[in-house]
PDB file of C-alpha atoms in Angstrom:
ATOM      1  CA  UNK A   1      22.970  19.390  15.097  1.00 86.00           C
ATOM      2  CA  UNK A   2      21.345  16.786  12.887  1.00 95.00           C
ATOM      3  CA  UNK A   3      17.732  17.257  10.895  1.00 98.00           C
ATOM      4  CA  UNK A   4      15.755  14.057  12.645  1.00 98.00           C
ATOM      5  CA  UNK A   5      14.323  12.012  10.678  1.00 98.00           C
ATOM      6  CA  UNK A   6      10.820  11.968  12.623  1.00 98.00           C
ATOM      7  CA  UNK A   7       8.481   9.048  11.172  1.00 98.00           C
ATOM      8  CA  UNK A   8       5.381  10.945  12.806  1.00 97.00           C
ATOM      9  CA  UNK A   9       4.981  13.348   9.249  1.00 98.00           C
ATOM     10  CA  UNK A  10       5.968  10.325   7.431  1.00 98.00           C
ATOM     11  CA  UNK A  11       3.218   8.643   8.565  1.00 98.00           C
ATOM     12  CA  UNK A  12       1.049  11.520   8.284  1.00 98.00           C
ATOM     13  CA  UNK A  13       1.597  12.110   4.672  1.00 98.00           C
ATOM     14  CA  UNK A  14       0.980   8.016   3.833  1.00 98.00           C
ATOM     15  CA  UNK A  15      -1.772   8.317   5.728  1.00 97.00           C
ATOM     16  CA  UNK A  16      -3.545  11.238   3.168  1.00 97.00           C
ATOM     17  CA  UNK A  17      -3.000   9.101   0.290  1.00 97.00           C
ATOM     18  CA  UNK A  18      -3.916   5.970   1.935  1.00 98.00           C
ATOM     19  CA  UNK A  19      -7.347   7.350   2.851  1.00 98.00           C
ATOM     20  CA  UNK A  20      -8.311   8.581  -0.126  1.00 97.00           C
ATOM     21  CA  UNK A  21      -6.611   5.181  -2.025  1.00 98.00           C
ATOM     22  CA  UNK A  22      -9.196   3.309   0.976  1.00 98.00           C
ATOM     23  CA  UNK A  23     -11.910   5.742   0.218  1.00 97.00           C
ATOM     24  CA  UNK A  24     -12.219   4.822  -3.881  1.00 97.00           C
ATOM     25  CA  UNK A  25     -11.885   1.304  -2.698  1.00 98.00           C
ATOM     26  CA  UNK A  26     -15.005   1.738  -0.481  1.00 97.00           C
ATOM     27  CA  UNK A  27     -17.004   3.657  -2.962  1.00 97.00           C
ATOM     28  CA  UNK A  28     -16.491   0.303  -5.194  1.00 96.00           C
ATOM     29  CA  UNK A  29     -17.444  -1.971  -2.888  1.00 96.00           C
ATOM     30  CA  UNK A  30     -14.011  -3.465  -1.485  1.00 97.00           C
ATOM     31  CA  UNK A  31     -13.153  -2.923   2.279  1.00 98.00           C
ATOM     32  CA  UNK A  32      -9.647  -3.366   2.747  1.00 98.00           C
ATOM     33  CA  UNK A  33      -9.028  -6.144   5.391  1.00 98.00           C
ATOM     34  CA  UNK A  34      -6.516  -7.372   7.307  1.00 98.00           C
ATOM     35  CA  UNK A  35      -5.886 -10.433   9.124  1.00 98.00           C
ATOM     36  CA  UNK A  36      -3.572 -10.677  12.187  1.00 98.00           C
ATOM     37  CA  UNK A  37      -2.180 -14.323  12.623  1.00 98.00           C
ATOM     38  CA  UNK A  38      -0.735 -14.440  16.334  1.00 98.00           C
ATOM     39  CA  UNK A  39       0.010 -17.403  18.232  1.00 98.00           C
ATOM     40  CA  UNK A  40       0.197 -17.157  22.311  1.00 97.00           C
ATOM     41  CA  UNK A  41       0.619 -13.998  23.882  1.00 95.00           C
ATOM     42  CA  UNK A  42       4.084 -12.581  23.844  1.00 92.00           C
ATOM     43  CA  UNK A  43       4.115  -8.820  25.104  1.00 90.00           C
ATOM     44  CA  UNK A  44       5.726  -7.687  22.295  1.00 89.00           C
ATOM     45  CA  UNK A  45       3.147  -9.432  20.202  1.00 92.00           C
ATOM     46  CA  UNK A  46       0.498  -7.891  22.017  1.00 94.00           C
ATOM     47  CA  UNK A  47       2.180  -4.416  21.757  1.00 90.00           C
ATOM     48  CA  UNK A  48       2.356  -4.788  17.604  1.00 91.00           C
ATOM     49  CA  UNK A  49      -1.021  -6.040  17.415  1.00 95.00           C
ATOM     50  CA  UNK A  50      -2.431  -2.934  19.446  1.00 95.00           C
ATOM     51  CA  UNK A  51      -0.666  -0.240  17.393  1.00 94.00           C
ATOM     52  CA  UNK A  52      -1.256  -2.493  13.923  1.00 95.00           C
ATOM     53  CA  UNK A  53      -5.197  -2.433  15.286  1.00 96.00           C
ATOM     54  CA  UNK A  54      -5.201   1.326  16.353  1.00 96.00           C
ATOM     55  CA  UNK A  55      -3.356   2.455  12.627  1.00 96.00           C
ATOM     56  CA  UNK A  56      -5.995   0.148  11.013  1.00 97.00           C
ATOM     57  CA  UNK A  57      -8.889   2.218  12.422  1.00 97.00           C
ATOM     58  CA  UNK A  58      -7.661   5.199  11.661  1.00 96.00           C
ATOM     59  CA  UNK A  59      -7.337   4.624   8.267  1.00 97.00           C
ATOM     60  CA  UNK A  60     -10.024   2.762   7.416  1.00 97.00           C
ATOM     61  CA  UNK A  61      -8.902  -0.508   7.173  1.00 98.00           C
ATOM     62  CA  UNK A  62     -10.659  -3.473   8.812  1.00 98.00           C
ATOM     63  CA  UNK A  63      -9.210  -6.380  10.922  1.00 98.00           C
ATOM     64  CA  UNK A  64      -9.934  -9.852  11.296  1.00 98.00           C
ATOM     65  CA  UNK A  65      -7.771 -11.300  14.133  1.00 97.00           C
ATOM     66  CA  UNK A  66      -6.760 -14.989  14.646  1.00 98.00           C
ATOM     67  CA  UNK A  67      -5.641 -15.728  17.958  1.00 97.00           C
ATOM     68  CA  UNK A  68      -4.355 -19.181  18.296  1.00 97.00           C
ATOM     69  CA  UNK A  69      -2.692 -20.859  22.078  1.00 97.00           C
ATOM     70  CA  UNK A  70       0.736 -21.055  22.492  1.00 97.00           C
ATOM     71  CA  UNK A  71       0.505 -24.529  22.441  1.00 97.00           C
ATOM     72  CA  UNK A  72      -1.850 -25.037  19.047  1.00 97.00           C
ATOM     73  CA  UNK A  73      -1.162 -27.837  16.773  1.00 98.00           C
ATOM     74  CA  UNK A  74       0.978 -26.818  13.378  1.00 97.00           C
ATOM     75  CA  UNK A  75      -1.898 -28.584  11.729  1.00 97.00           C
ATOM     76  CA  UNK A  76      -4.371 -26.055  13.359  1.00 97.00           C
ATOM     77  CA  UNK A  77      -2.166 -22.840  12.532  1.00 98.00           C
ATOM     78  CA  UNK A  78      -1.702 -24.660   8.521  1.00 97.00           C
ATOM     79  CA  UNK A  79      -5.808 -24.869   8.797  1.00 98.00           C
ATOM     80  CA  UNK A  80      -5.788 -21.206   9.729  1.00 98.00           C
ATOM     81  CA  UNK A  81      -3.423 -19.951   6.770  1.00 98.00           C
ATOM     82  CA  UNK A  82      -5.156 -22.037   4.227  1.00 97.00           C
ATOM     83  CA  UNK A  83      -8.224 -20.521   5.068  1.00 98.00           C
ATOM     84  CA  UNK A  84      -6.923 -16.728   5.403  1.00 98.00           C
ATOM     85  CA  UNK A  85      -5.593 -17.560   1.597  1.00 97.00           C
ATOM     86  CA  UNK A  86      -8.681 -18.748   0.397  1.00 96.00           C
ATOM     87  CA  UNK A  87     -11.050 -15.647   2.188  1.00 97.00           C
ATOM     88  CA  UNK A  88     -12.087 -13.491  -0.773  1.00 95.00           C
ATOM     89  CA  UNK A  89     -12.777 -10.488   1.955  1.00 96.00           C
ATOM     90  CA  UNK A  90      -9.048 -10.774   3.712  1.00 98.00           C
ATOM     91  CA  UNK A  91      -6.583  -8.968   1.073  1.00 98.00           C
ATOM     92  CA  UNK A  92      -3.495  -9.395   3.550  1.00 97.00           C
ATOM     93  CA  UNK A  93      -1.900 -10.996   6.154  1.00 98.00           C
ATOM     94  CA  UNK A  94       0.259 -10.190   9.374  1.00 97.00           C
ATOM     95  CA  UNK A  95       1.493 -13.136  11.365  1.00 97.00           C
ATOM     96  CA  UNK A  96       3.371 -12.619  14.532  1.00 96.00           C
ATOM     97  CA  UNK A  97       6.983 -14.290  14.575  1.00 95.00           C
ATOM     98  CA  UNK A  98       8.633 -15.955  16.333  1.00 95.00           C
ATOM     99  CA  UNK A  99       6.387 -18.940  16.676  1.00 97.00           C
ATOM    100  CA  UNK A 100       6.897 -21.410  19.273  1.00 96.00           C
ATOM    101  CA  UNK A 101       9.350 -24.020  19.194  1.00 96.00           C
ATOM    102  CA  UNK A 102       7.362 -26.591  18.279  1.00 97.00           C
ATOM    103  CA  UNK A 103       6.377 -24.930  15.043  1.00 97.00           C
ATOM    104  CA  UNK A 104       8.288 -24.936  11.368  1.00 97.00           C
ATOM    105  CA  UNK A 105       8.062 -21.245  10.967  1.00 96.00           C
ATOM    106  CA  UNK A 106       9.663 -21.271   7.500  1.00 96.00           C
ATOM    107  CA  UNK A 107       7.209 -23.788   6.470  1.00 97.00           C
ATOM    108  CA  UNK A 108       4.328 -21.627   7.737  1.00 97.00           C
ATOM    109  CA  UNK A 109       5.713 -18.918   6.314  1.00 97.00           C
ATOM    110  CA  UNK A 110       5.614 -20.291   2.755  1.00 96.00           C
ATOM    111  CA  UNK A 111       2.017 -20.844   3.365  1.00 96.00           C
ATOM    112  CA  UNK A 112       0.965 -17.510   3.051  1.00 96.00           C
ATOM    113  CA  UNK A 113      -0.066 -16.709  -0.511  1.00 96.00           C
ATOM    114  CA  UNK A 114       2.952 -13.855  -1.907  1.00 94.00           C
ATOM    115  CA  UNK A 115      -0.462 -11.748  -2.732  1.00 95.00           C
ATOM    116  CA  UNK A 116      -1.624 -11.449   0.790  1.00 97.00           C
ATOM    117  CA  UNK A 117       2.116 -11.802   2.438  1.00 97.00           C
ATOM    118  CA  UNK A 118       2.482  -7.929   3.235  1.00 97.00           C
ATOM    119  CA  UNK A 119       5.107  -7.740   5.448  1.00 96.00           C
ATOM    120  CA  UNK A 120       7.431 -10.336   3.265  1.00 96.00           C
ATOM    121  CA  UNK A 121       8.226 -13.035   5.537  1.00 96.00           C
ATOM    122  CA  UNK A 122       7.271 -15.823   2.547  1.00 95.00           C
ATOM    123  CA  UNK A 123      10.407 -17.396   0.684  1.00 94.00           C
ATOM    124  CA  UNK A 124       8.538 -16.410  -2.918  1.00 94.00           C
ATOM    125  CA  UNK A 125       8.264 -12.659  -1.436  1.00 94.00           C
ATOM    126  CA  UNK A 126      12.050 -12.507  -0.233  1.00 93.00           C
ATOM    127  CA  UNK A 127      13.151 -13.989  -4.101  1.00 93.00           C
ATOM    128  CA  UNK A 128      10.530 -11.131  -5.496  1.00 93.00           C
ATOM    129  CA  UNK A 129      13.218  -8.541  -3.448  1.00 93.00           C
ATOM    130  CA  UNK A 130      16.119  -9.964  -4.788  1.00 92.00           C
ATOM    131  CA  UNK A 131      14.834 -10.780  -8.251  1.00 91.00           C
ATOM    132  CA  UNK A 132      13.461  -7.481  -8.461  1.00 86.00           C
ATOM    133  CA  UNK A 133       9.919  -8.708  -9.941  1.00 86.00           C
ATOM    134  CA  UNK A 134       6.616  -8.211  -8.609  1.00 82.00           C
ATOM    135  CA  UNK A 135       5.586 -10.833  -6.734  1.00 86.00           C
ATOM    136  CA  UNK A 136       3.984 -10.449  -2.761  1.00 88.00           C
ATOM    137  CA  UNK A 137       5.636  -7.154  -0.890  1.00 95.00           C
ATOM    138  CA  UNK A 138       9.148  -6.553   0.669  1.00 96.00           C
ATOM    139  CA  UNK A 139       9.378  -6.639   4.318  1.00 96.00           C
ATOM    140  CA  UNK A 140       7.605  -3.726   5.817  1.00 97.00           C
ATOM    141  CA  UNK A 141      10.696  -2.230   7.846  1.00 97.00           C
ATOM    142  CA  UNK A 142      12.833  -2.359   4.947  1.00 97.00           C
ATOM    143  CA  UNK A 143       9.998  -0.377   3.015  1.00 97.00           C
ATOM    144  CA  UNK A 144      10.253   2.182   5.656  1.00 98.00           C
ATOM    145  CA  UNK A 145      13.757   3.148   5.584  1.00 98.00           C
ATOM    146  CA  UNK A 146      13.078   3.616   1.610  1.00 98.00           C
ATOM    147  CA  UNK A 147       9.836   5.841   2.651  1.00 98.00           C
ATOM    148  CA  UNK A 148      11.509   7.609   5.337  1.00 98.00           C
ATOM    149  CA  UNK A 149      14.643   8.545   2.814  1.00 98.00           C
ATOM    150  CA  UNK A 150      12.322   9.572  -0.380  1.00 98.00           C
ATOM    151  CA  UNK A 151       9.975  11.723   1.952  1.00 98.00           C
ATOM    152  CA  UNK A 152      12.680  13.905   3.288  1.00 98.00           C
ATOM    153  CA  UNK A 153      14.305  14.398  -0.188  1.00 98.00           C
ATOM    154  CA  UNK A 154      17.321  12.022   0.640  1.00 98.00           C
ATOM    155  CA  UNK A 155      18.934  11.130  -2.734  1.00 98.00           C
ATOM    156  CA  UNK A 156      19.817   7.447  -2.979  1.00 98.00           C
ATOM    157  CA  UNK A 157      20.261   6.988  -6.644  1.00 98.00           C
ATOM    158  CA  UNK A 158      24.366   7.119  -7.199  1.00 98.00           C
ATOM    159  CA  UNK A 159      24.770   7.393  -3.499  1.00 98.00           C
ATOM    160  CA  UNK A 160      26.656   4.731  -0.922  1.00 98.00           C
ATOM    161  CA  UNK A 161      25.141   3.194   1.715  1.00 98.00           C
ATOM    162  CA  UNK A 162      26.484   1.003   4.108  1.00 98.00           C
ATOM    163  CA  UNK A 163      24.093  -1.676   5.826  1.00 98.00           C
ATOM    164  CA  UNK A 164      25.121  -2.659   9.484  1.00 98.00           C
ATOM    165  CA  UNK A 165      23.204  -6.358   9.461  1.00 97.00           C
ATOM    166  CA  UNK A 166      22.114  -9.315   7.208  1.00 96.00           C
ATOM    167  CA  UNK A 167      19.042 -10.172   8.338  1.00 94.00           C
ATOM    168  CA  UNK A 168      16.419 -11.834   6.402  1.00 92.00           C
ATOM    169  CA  UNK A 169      13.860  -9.156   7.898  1.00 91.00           C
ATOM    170  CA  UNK A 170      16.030  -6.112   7.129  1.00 95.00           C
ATOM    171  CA  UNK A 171      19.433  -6.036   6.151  1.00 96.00           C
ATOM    172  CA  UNK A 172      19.633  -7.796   3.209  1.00 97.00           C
ATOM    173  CA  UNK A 173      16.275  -6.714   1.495  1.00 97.00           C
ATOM    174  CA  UNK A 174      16.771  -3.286   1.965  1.00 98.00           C
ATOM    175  CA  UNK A 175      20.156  -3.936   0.365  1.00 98.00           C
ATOM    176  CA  UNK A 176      18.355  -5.050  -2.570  1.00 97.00           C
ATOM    177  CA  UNK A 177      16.047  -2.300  -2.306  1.00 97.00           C
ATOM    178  CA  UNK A 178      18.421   0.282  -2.352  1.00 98.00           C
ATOM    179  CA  UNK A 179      20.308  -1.426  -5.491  1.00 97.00           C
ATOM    180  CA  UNK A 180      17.478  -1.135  -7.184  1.00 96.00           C
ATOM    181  CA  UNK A 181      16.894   2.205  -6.880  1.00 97.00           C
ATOM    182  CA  UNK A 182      20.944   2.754  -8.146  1.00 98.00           C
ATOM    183  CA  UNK A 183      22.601   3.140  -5.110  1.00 98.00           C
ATOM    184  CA  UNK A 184      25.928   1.332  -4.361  1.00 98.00           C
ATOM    185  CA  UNK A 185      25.562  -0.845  -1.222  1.00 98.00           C
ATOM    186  CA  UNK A 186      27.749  -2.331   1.267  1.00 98.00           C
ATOM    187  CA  UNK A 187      26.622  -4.958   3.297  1.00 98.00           C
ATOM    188  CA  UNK A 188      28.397  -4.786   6.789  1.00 98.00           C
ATOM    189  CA  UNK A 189      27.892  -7.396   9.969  1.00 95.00           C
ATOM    190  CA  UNK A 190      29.676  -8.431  13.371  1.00 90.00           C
ATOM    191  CA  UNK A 191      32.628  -9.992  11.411  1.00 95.00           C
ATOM    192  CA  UNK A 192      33.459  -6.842   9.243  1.00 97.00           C
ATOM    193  CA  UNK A 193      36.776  -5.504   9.571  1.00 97.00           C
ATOM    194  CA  UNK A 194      37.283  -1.847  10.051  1.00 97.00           C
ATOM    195  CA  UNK A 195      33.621  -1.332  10.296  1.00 98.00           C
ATOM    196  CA  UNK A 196      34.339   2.417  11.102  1.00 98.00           C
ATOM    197  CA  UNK A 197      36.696   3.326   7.868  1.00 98.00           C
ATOM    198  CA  UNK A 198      33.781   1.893   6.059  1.00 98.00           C
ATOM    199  CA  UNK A 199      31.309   3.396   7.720  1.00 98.00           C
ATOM    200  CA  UNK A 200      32.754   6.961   7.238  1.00 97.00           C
ATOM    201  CA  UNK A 201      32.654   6.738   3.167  1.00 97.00           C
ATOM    202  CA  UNK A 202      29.366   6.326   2.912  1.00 98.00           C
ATOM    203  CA  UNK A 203      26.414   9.008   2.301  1.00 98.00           C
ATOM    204  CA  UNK A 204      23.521   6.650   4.340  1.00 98.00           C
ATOM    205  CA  UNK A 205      23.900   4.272   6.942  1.00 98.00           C
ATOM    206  CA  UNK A 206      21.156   2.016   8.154  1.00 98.00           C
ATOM    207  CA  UNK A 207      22.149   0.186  11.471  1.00 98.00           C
ATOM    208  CA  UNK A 208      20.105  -2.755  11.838  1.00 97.00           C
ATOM    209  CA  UNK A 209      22.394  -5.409  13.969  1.00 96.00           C
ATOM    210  CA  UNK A 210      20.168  -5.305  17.645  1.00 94.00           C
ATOM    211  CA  UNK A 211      23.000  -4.177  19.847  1.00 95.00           C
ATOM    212  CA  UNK A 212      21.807  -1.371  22.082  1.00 95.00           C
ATOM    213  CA  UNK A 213      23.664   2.064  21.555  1.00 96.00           C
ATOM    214  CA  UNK A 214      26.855  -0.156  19.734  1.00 96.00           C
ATOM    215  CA  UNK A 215      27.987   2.633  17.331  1.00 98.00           C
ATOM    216  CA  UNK A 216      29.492   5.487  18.346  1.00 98.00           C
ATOM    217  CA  UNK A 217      30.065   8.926  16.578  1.00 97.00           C
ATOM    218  CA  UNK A 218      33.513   7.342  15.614  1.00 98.00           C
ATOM    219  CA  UNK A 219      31.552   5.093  13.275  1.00 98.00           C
ATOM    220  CA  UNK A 220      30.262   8.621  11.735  1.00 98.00           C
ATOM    221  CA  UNK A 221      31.118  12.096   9.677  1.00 98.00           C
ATOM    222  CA  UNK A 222      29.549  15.200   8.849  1.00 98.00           C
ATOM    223  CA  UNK A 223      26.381  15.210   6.357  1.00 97.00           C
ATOM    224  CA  UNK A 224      25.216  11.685   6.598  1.00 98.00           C
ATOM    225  CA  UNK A 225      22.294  10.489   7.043  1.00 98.00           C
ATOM    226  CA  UNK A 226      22.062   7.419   9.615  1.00 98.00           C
ATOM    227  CA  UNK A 227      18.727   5.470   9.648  1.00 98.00           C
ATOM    228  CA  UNK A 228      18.624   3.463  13.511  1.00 98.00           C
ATOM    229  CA  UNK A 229      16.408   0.607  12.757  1.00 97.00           C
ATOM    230  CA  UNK A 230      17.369  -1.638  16.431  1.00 95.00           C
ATOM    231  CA  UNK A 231      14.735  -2.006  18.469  1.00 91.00           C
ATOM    232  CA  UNK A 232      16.533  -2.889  22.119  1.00 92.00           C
ATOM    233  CA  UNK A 233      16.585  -2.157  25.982  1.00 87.00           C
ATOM    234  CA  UNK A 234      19.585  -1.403  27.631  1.00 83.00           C
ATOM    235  CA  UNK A 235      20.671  -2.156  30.992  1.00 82.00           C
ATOM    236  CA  UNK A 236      18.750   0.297  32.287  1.00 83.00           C
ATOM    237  CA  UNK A 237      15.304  -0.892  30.647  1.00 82.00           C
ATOM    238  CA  UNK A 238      15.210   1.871  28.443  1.00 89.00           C
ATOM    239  CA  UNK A 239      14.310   1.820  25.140  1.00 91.00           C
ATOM    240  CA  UNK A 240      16.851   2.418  22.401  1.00 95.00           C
ATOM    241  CA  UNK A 241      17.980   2.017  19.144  1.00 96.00           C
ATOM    242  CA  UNK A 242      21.466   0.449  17.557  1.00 97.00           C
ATOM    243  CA  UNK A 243      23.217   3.822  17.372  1.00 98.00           C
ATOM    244  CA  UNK A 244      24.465   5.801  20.310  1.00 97.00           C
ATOM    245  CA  UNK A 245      21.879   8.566  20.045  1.00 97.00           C
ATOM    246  CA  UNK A 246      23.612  11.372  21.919  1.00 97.00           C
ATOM    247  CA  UNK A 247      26.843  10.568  20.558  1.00 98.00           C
ATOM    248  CA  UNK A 248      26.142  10.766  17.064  1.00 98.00           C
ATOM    249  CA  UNK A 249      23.346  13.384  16.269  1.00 98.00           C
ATOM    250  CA  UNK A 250      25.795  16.395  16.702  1.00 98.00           C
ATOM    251  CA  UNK A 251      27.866  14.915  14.149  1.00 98.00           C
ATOM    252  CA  UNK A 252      25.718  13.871  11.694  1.00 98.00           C
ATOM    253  CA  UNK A 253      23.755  15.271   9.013  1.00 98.00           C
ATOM    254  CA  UNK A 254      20.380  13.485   9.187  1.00 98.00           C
ATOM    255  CA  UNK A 255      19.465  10.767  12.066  1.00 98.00           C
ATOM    256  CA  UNK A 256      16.242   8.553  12.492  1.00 98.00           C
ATOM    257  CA  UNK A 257      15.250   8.561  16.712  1.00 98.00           C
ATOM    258  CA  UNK A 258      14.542   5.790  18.388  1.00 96.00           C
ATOM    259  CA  UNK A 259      11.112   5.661  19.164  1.00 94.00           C
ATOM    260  CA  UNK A 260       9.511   7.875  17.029  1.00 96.00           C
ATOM    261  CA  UNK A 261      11.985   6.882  13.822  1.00 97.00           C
ATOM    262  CA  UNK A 262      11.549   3.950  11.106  1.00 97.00           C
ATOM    263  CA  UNK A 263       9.237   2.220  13.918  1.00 94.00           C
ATOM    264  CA  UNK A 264       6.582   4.281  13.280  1.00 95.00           C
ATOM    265  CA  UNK A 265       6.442   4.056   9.754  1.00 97.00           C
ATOM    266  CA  UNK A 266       6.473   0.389   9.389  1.00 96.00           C
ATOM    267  CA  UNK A 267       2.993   0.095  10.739  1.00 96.00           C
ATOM    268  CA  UNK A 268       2.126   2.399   7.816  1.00 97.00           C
ATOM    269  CA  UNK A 269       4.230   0.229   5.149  1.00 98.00           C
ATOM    270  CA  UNK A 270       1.932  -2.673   6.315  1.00 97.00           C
ATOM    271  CA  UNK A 271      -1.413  -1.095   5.728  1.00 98.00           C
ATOM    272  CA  UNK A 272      -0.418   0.455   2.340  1.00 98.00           C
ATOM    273  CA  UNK A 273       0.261  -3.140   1.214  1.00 98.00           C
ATOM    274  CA  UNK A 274      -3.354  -3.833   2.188  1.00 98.00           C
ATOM    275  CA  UNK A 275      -4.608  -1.364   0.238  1.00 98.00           C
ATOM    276  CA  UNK A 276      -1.999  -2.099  -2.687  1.00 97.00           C
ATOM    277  CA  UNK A 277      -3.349  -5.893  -2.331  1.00 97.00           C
ATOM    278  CA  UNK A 278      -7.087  -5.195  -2.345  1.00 97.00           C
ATOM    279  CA  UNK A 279      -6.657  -2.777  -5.443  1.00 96.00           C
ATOM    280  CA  UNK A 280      -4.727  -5.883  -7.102  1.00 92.00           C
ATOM    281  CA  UNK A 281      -8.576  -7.456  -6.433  1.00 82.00           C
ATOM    282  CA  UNK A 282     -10.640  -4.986  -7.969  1.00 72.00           C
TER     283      UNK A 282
END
């Protein structure tokens, strides 16, 4: 039986340090603020906004919400950014993707100045992750998996891990992540071939390719540790992750659930980059 990777003490522990990070920030007169960019009202938008809202308060860090219609100019949304980038009292932003048709999302993307971009959807962000500098913040789900392995003592330095997906939002910056941090990584996707013999030499897996349940315990061996970052519904409506759950926790060493895994940390990534960007302010 696998040790699960639960993000609930993961989240507990960040959020210790976070208040007390908040706290010294308050004491010199900085509130740490967010802003939440979203743009009609998708469910799932609606969903992320609540929880982002709910973490905020319980940490201590305050929200400024934009709500914009589904149908809003790009002009208006451009407005919106320019002035989130400009507010002295906002130290990051969160906008909701995807944006409606009508909308260049890479171009509003790229108008998010890399200090306030804290979940790393910005093009100068994404370079900072494969440059390795310091510039804006990785995405926030890619964070977690490196949060999630370094709180339950999972050695990644010298270690191989194999990345199911090549995704600009998780795959390949936590590739990059991991890399540099001195593991060896292998970046897998749906055209790989022999995904399993791969699979089973490595020490981590993180499966992040949005198929419901798609790998099976044949993709697995004894002692690894498998992070599930897929968020999907199967055809039953219920909620689950990339990895066949059931299958693949009695053979494994260490498994992330799905919910309650690398989910519930990411909301925590994104308010420690608040608090990281308002201390860059002090």
């Amino acid at each position: 039986m696998a040790v699960l990777l639960k993000g609930k003490p993961v989240v507990k522990a960040m959020g210790e340090t976070l208040r007390c990070r908040i706290a010294e920030l308050q004491d010199a007169g900085v509130q740490p603020t967010l802003a939440i960019v979203r743009v009609g009202d998708r469910p799932d938008d609606l969903s992320y906004e609540r929880t982002a809202m709910k973490r905020a308060a319980s940490l201590g860090v305050a929200v400024k919400p934009y709500v914009l219609d589904a149908q809003v100019p790009q002009d208006m949304l451009m407005s919106t950014l320019h002035s989130i980038n400009y507010d002295k009292t906002v130290h990051g932003c969160l906008m909701f993707r995807p944006l409606p048709a009508h909308i260049d999302e890479a171009t509003m993307c790229d108008m998010l100045a890399p200090e306030k971009d804290i979940d790393g959807i910005s093009s100068a962000s994404l370079s900072a992750v494969f440059t390795d500098s310091k510039v804006g913040f990785p995405p926030a789900t890619a964070q977690a998996c490196i949060s999630i392995l370094d709180h339950y003592g999972i050695p990644i330095e010298g270690k191989h891990v194999v990345v199911i997906g090549r995704s600009l939002v998780i795959g390949k910056p936590v590739a990059m992540m991991l890399l540099a941090r001195n593991a060896s990584v292998t970046v897998c996707h749906s055209r790989t071939e022999n995904l399993p013999d791969i699979t089973h030499r490595a020490d981590i897996v993180i499966c992040a390719a949005g198929r419901a349940r798609a790998f099976g315990s044949e993709y697995f061996r004894a002692g690894q540790a498998v992070l599930d970052v897929g968020i999907n519904f199967d055809d039953a409506g219920e909620l689950c992750g990339d990895v066949d759950f059931e299958a693949v926790e009695p053979v494994v060493g260490f498994i992330t659930p799905v919910p309650g895994g690398v989910g519930t940390v990411t909301t925590s990534v994104t308010m420690a980059h608040v608090v990281q960007a308002a201390e860059a302010l002090r």
